[in-house]
Structure formats: structure tokens, C-alpha cells
XYZ file of N, CA and C in Angstrom:
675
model
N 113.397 108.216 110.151
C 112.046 107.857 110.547
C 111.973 107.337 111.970
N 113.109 106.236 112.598
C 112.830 105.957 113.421
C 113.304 106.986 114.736
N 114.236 107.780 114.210
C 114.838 108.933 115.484
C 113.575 109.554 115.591
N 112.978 110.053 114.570
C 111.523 110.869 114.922
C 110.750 109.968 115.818
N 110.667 108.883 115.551
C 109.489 108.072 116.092
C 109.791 108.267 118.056
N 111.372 107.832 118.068
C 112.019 107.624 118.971
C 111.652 109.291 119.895
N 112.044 110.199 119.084
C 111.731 112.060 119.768
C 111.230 112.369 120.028
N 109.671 111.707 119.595
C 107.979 112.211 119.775
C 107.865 111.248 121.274
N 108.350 110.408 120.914
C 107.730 109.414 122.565
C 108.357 109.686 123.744
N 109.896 109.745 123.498
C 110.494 110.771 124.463
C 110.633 111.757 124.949
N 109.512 113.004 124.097
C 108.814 114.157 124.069
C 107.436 114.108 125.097
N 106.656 113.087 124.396
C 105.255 113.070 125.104
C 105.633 112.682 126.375
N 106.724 111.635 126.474
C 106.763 110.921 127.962
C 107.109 111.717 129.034
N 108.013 113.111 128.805
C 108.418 114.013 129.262
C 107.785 114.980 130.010
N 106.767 115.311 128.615
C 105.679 116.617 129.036
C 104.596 116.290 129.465
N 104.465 115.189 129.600
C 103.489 114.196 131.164
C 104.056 113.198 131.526
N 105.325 114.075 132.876
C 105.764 112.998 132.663
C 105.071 112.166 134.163
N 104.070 112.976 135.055
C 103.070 112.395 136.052
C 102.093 112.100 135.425
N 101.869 111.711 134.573
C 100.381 111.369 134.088
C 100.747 109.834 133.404
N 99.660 108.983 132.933
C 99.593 108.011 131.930
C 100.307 107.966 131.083
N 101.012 108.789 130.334
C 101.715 108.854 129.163
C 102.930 108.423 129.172
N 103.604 108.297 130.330
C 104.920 107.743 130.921
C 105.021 106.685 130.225
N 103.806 105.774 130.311
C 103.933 104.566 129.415
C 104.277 104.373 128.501
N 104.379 105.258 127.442
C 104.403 105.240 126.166
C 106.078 105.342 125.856
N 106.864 105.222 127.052
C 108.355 105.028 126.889
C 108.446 103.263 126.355
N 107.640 102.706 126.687
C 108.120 101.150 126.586
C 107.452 101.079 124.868
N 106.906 101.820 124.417
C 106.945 102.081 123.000
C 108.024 102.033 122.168
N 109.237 102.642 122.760
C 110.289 102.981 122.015
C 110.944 101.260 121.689
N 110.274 100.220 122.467
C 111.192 98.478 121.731
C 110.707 99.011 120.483
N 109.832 99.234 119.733
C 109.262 98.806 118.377
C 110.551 99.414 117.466
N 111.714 99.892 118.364
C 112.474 100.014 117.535
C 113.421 99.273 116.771
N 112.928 98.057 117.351
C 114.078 96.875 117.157
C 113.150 96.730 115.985
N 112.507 96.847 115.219
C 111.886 96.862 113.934
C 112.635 97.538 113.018
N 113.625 98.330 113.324
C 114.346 99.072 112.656
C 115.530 98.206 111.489
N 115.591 97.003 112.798
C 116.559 96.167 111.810
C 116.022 95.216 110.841
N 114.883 95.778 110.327
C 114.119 95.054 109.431
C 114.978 95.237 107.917
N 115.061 97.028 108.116
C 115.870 97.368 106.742
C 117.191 97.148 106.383
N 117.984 96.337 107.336
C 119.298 96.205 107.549
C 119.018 94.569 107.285
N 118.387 93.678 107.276
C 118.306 92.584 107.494
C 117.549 91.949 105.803
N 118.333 91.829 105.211
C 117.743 91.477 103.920
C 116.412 89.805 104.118
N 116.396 89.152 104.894
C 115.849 88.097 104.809
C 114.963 88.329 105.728
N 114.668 89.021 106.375
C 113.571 89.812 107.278
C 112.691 90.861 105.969
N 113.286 91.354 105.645
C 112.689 91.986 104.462
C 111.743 91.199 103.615
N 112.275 90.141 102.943
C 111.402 88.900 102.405
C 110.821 88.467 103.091
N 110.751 88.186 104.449
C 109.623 87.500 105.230
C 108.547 88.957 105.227
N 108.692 89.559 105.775
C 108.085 90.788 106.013
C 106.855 91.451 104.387
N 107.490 91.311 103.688
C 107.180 91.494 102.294
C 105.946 90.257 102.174
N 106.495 89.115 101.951
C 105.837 87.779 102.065
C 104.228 87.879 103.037
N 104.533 87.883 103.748
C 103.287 88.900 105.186
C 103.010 89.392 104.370
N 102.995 90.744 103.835
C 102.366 91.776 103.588
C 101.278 91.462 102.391
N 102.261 90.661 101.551
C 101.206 90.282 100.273
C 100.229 89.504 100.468
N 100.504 88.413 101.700
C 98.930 87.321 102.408
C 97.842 88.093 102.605
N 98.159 89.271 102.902
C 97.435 90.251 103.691
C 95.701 89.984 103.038
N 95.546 89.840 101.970
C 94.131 89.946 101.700
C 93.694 88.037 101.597
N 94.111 87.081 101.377
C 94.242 86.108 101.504
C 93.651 86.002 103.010
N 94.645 86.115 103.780
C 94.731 85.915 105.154
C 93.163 86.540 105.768
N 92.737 87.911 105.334
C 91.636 88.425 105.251
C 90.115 87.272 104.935
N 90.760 86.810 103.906
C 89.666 85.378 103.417
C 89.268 84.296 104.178
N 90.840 83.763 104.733
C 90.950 82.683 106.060
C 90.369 83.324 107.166
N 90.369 84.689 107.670
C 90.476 84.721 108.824
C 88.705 84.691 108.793
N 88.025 85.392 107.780
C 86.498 85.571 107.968
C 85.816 84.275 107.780
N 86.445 83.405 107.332
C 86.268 81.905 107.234
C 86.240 81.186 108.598
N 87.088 81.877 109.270
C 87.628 81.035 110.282
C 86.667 81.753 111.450
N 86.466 82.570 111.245
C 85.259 83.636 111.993
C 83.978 83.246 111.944
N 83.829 82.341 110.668
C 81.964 81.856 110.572
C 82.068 80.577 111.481
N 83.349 80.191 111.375
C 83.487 78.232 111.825
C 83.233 78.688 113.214
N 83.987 79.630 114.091
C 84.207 80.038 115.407
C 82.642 80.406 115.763
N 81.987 81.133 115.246
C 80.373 81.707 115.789
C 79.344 80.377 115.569
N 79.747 79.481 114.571
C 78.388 78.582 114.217
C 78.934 77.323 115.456
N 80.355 76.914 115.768
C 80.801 75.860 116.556
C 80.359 76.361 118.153
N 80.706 77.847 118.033
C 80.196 78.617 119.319
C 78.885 78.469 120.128
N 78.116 78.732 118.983
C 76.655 78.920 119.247
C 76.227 77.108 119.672
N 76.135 76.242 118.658
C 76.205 74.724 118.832
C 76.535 74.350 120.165
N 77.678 74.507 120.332
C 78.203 74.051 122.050
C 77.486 74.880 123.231
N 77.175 75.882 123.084
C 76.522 76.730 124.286
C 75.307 76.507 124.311
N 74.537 76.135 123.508
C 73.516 75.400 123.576
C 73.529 74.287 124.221
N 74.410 73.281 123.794
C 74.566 71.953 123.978
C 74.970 71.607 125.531
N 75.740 72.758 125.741
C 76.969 72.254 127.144
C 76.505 73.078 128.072
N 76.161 74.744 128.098
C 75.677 75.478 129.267
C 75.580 75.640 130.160
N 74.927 74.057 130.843
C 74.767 74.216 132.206
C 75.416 73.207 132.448
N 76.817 72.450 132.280
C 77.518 71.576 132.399
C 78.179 72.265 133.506
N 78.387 73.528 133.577
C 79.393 73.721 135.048
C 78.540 74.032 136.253
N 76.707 74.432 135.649
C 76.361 74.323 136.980
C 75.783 73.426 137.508
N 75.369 72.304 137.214
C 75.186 71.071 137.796
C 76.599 70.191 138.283
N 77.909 70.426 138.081
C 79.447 70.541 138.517
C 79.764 69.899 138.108
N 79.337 69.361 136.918
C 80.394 68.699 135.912
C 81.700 68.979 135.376
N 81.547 70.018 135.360
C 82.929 70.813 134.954
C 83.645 71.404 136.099
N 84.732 71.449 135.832
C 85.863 72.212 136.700
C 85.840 73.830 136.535
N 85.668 73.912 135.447
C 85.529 75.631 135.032
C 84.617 75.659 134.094
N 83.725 77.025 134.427
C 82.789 76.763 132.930
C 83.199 77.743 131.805
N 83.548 76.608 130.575
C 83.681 76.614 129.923
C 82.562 76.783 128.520
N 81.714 76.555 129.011
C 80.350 76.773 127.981
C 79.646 78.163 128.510
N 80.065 78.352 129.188
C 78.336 79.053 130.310
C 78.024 80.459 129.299
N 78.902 80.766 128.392
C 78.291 81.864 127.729
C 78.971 81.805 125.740
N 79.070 82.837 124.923
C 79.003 82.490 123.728
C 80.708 83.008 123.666
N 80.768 83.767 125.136
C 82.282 84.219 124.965
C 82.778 82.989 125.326
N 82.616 82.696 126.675
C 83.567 81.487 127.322
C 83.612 80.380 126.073
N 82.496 80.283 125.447
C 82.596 79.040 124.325
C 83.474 79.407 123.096
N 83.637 80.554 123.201
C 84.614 81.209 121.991
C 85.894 80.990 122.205
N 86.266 81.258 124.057
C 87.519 81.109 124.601
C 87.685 79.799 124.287
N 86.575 78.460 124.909
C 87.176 77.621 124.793
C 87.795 77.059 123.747
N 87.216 76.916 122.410
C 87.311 76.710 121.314
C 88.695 77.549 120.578
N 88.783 78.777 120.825
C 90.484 78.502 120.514
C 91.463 77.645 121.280
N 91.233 77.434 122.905
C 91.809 76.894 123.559
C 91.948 75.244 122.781
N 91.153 74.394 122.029
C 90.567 73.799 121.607
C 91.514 73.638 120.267
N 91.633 74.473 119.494
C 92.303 74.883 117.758
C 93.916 75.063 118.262
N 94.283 75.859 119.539
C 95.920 75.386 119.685
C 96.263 74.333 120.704
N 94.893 73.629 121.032
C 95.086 72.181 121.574
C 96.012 72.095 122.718
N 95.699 73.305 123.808
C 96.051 73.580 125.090
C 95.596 72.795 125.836
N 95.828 71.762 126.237
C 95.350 70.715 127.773
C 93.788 70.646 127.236
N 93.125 70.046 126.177
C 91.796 70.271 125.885
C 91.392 68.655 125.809
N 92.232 68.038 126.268
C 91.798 66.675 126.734
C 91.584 66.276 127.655
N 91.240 66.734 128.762
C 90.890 66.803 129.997
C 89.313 67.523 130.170
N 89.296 68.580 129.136
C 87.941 69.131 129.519
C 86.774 68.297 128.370
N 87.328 68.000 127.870
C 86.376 67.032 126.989
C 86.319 65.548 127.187
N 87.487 65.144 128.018
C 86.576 64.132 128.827
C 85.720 64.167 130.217
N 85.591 65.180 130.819
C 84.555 65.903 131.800
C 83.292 65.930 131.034
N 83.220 66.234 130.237
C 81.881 66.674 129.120
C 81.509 65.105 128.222
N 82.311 64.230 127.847
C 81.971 62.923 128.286
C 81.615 61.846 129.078
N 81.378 62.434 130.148
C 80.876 61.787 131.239
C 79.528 61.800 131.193
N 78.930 63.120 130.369
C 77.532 63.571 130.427
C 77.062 62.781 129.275
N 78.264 63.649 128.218
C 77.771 63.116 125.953
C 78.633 62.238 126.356
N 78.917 61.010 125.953
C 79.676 60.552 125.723
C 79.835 60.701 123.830
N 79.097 60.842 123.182
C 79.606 61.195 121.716
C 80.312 62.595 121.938
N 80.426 63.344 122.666
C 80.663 64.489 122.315
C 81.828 64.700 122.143
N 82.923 63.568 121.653
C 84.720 63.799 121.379
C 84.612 63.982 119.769
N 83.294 63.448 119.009
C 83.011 63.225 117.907
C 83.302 65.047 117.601
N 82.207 65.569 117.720
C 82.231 67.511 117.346
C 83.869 68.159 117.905
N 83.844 67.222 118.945
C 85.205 68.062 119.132
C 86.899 67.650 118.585
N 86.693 66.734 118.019
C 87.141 66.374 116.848
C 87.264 66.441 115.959
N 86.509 67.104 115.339
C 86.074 67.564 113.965
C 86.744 69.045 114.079
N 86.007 69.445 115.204
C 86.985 71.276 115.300
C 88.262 71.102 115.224
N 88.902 70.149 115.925
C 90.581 70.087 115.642
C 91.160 70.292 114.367
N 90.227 69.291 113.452
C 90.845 68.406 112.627
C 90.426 69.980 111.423
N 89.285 70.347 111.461
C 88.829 71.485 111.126
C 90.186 72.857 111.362
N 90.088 72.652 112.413
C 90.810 74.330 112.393
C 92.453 74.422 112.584
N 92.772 73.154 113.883
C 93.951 72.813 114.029
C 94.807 72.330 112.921
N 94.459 71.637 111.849
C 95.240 71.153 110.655
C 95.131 72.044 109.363
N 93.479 72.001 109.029
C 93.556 72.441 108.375
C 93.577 73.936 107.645
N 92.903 74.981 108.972
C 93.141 76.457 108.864
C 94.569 77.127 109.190
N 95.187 76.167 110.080
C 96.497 76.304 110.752
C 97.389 75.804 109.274
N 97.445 75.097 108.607
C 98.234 74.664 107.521
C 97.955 75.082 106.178
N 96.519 75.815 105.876
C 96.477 77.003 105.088
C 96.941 77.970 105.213
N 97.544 78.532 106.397
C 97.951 80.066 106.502
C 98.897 79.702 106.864
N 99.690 78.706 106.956
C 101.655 78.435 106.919
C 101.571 78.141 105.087
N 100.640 77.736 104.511
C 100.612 77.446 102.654
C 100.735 78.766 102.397
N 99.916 79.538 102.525
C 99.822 81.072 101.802
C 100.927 81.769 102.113
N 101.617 81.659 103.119
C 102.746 81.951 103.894
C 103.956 81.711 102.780
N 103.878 80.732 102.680
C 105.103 79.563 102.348
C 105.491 79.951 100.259
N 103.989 80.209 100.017
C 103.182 80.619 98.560
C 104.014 81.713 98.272
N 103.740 82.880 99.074
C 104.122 84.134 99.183
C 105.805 84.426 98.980
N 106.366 83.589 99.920
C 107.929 83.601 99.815
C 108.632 82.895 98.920
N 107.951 81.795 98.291
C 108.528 81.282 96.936
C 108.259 82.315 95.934
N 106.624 82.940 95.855
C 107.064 83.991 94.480
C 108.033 85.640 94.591
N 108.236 85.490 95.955
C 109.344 87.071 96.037
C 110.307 86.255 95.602
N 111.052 85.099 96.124
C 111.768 83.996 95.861
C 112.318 84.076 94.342
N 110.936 83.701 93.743
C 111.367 83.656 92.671
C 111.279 84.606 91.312
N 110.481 85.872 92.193
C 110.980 87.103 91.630
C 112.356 87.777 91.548
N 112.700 87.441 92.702
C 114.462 87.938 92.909
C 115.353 86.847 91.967
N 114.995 85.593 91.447
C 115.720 84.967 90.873
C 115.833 85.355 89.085
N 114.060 86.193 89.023
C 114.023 86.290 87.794
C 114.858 87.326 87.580
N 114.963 88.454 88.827
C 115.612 89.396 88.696
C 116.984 89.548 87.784
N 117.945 88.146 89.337
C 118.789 88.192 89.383
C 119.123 87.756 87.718
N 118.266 86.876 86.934
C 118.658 86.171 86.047
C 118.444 86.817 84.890
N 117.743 88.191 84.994
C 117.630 88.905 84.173
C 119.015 90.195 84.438
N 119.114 90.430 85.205
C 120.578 91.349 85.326
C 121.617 90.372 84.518
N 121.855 88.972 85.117
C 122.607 88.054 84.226
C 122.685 88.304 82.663
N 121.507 88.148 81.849
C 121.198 88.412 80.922
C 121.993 89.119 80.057
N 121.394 90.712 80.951
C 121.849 91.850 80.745
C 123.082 92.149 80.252
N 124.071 91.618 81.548
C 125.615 91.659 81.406
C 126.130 90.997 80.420
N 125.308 89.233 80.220
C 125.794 88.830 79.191
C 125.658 89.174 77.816
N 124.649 90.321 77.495
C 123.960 90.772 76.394
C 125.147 92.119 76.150
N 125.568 92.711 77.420
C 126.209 93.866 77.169
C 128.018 93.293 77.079
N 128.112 92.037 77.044
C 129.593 91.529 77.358
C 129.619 91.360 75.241
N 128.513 90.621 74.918
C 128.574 90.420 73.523
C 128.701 91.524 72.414
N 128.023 92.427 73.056
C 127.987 93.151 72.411
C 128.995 94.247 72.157
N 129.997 94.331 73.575
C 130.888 95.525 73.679
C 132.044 93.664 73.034
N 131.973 92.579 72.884
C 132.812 91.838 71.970
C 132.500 92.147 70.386
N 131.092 92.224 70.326
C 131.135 92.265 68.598
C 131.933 94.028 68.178
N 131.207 94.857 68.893
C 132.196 96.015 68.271
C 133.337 95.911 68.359
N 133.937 95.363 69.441
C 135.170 94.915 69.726
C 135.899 94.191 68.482
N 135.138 93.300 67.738
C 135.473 92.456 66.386
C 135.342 93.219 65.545
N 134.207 93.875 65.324
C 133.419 94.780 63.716
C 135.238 95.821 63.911
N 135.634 96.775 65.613
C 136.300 97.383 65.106
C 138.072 96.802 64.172
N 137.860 95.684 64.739
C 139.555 94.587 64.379
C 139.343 94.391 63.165
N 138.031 94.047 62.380
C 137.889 93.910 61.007
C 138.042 94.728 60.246
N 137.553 95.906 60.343
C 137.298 97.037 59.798
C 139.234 97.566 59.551
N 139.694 97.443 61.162
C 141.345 97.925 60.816
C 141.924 96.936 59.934
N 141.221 95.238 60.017
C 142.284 95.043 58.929
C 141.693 95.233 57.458
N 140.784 95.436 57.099
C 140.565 95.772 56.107
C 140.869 96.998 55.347
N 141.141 98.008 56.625
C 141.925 98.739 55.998
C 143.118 98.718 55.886
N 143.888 98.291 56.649
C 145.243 97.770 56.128
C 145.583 97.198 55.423
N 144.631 95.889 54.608
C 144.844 95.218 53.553
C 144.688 96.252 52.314
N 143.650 96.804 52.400
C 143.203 97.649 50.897
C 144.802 98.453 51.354
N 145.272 99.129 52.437
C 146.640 99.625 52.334
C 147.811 99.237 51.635
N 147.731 97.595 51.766
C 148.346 96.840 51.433
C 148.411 97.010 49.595
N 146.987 96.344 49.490
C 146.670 96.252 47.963
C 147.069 97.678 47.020
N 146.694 98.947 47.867
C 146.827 99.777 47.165
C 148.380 100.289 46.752
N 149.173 100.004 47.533
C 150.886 99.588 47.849
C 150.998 98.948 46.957
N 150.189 97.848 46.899
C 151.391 96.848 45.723
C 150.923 97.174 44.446
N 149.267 97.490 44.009
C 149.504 98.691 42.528
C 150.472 99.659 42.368
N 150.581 100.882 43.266
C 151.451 101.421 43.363
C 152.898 100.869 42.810
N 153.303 100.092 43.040
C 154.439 99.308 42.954
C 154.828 98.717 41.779
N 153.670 98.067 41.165
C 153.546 97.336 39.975
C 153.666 98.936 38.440
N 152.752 99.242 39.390
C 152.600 100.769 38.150
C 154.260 101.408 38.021
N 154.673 101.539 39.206
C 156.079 102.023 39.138
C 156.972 101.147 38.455
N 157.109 99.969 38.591
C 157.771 98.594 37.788
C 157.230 98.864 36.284
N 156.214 98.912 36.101
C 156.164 99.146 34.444
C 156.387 100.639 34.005
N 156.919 101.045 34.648
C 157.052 102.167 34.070
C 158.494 102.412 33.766
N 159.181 101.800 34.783
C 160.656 101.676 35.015
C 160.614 101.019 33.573
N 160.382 100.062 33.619
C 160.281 98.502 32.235
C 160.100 99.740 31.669
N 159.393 100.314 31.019
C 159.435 101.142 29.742
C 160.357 102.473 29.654
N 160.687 102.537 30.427
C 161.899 103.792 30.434
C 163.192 103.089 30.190
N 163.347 101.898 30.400
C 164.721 100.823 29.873
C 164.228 100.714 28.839
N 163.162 100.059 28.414
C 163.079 99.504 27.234
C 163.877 101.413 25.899
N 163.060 102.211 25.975
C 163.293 103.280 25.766
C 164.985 103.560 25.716
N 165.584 103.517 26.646
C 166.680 103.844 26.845
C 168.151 103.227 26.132
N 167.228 101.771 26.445
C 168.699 100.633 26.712
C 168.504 99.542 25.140
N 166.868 99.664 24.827
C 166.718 98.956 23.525
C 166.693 96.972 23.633
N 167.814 96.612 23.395
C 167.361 95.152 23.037
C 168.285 94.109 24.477
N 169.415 95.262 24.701
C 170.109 94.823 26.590
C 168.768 94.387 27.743
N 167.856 94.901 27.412
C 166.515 94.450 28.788
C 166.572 93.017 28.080
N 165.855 93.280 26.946
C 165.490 91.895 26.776
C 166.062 90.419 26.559
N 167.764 90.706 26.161
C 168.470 89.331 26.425
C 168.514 89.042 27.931
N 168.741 90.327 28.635
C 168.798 90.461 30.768
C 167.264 89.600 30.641
């Protein structure tokens, strides 16, 4: 899969190779993805990912309403904070820049500096922006390391049920190749005993028979012997 992947890009890059497409050589890193299948604990992380996938879908459109309603609020509020020069950069002046800022804001990049600029004007205004931290920085940020974390305990502990069911297995197939193992040791001595038993009738039958062919023969000599 990945030599193909690797043939087609080194193909296209070739047959333009003056045009735009040249680019598509720095495509070929994604091959270091390759050692995903070689890497058993990359596999479980990877897997783990994959199953958040609709979860993560939940957080992220969640996290998409918080971002447009906090958006809209502040650009209203702040707007013309950079053109009267309160601000160093404007940071409000539109619904994008307020979008920028506000992640800037959630991975808590130098965002203490621009919110005390904007306190000079609000002074409440550390209050809302506080709340977004505490909002998105803790708690959306530490839901999606949970679902994360969720995910790799149950592959976790699927592979354990696995493993503990192969266990099982062996021990189920160890007992069992012991009991035939026993049923067959019983079975031989039982026939060797009935061998036995049937030997010593044999034996006894021959002894009385002898006994009566003396008695016959020899008369009242057996019985003083």
C-alpha cells in the first residue's frame, strides 16, 4: 500500500515535473505512518482515536456553539477598542479576529496582557474572560484527554479479555487432553485387571480339574497329602 502510495507521487511529481505538482514530493513523509503497523502501541493509540471519532464530533460542535455565541458577545462589546488605541492589535475588530482571539485565549497564549489592555476600558471584563478559560481551557480540553483516556482503557481491556480468554482456552484444552489422558490409563488398567481376573479363573478352573483327575487316579493318597 505504501510503495503504491510512494509510485503515484513520484510519478505525478515527475510528469510535471515544471509545474505545481513538484510539491507533492514532500507528500511522500506521510510515510513515516507506515510504522504505525509495525508499532503495536501506536496501533492502540491510533485505534483509541479512531473510536472518539463520533464523541469528539459531539465536543467539537459543542465547542463550536461556545466559540460563535463568546464570539459574537465580545465583538459587540470590544470592536472599537483598537480604534480609539486601546489595544495594541485588534483583536475584536471583526467575528474572525474575535474567533482568533478566543482560541488564542482557550490555549492561554500571552492572553494576559491583552485583557488587561481591555481593562483599562471594562474593568469587569477579566470576569467573561475567565469564564472562557475555565470553560474551554479545563474543561473542553480535559474532556477530550477523558474520552481519549476512556477509549484506551476499553481496547486495554479488550486485549486483556482477549488475552484471558486464550488463557482459558489453553487451560480448558490442557484439562482436557489430561482427562483423556486419565480416561485412556484407566481404561488400560482395567483391562489388564479383568486380564488379570480372567487369568486367575483360568487357573483356578485348571486346579480343580487337576484336583479331580488325582482324586480319580490316586483315590485316598490326595487326601491324607
Amino acid at each position: 500500500g505504501w510503495l503504491m502510495f510512494d509510485a503515484v507521487i513520484v510519478s505525478v511529481s515527475w510528469a510535471f515535473e515544471d509545474s505545481e505538482f513538484t510539491v507533492m514530493r514532500s507528500f511522500r513523509i506521510f510515510r513515516l505512518f507506515a510504522m504505525v503497523s509495525r508499532w503495536t502501541s501506536l496501533q492502540r493509540l491510533f485505534k483509541a482515536i479512531g473510536k472518539t471519532i463520533p464523541k469528539m464530533g459531539t465536543i467539537a460542535a459543542m465547542l463550536g456553539l461556545f466559540f460563535y455565541a463568546f464570539s459574537v458577545f465580545y465583538t459587540n462589546l470590544f470592536w472599537d477598542l483598537y480604534d480609539e488605541g486601546y489595544l495594541d492589535v485588534d483583536y475584536f475588530g471583526n467575528l474572525q479576529l474575535t474567533f482568533l482571539t478566543l482560541f488564542q485565549v482557550m490555549t492561554m497564549d500571552s492572553w494576559t496582557a491583552m485583557v488587561r489592555q481591555v481593562m483599562e476600558v471594562y474593568p469587569w471584563a477579566w470576569v467573561g474572560f475567565v469564564i472562557w478559560v475555565i470553560v474551554t481551557a479545563f474543561f473542553f480540553v480535559n474532556l477530550i484527554v477523558a474520552v481519549i483516556c476512556e477509549s484506551l482503557i476499553e481496547i486495554n481491556s479488550h486485549r486483556d479479555m482477549k488475552r484471558h480468554g486464550k488463557m482459558l482456552r489453553h487451560q480448558d484444552n490442557v484439562v482436557r487432553d489430561q482427562t483423556k489422558t486419565l480416561i485412556a490409563e484407566t481404561q488400560q488398567l482395567l483391562k489388564i485387571q479383568n486380564e488379570m481376573l480372567a487369568n486367575q479363573i483360568i487357573m483356578e478352573r485348571t486346579l480343580l480339574q487337576v484336583v479331580d483327575l488325582l482324586k480319580e487316579t490316586g483315590g485316598g493318597s490326595i487326601g491324607s497329602v
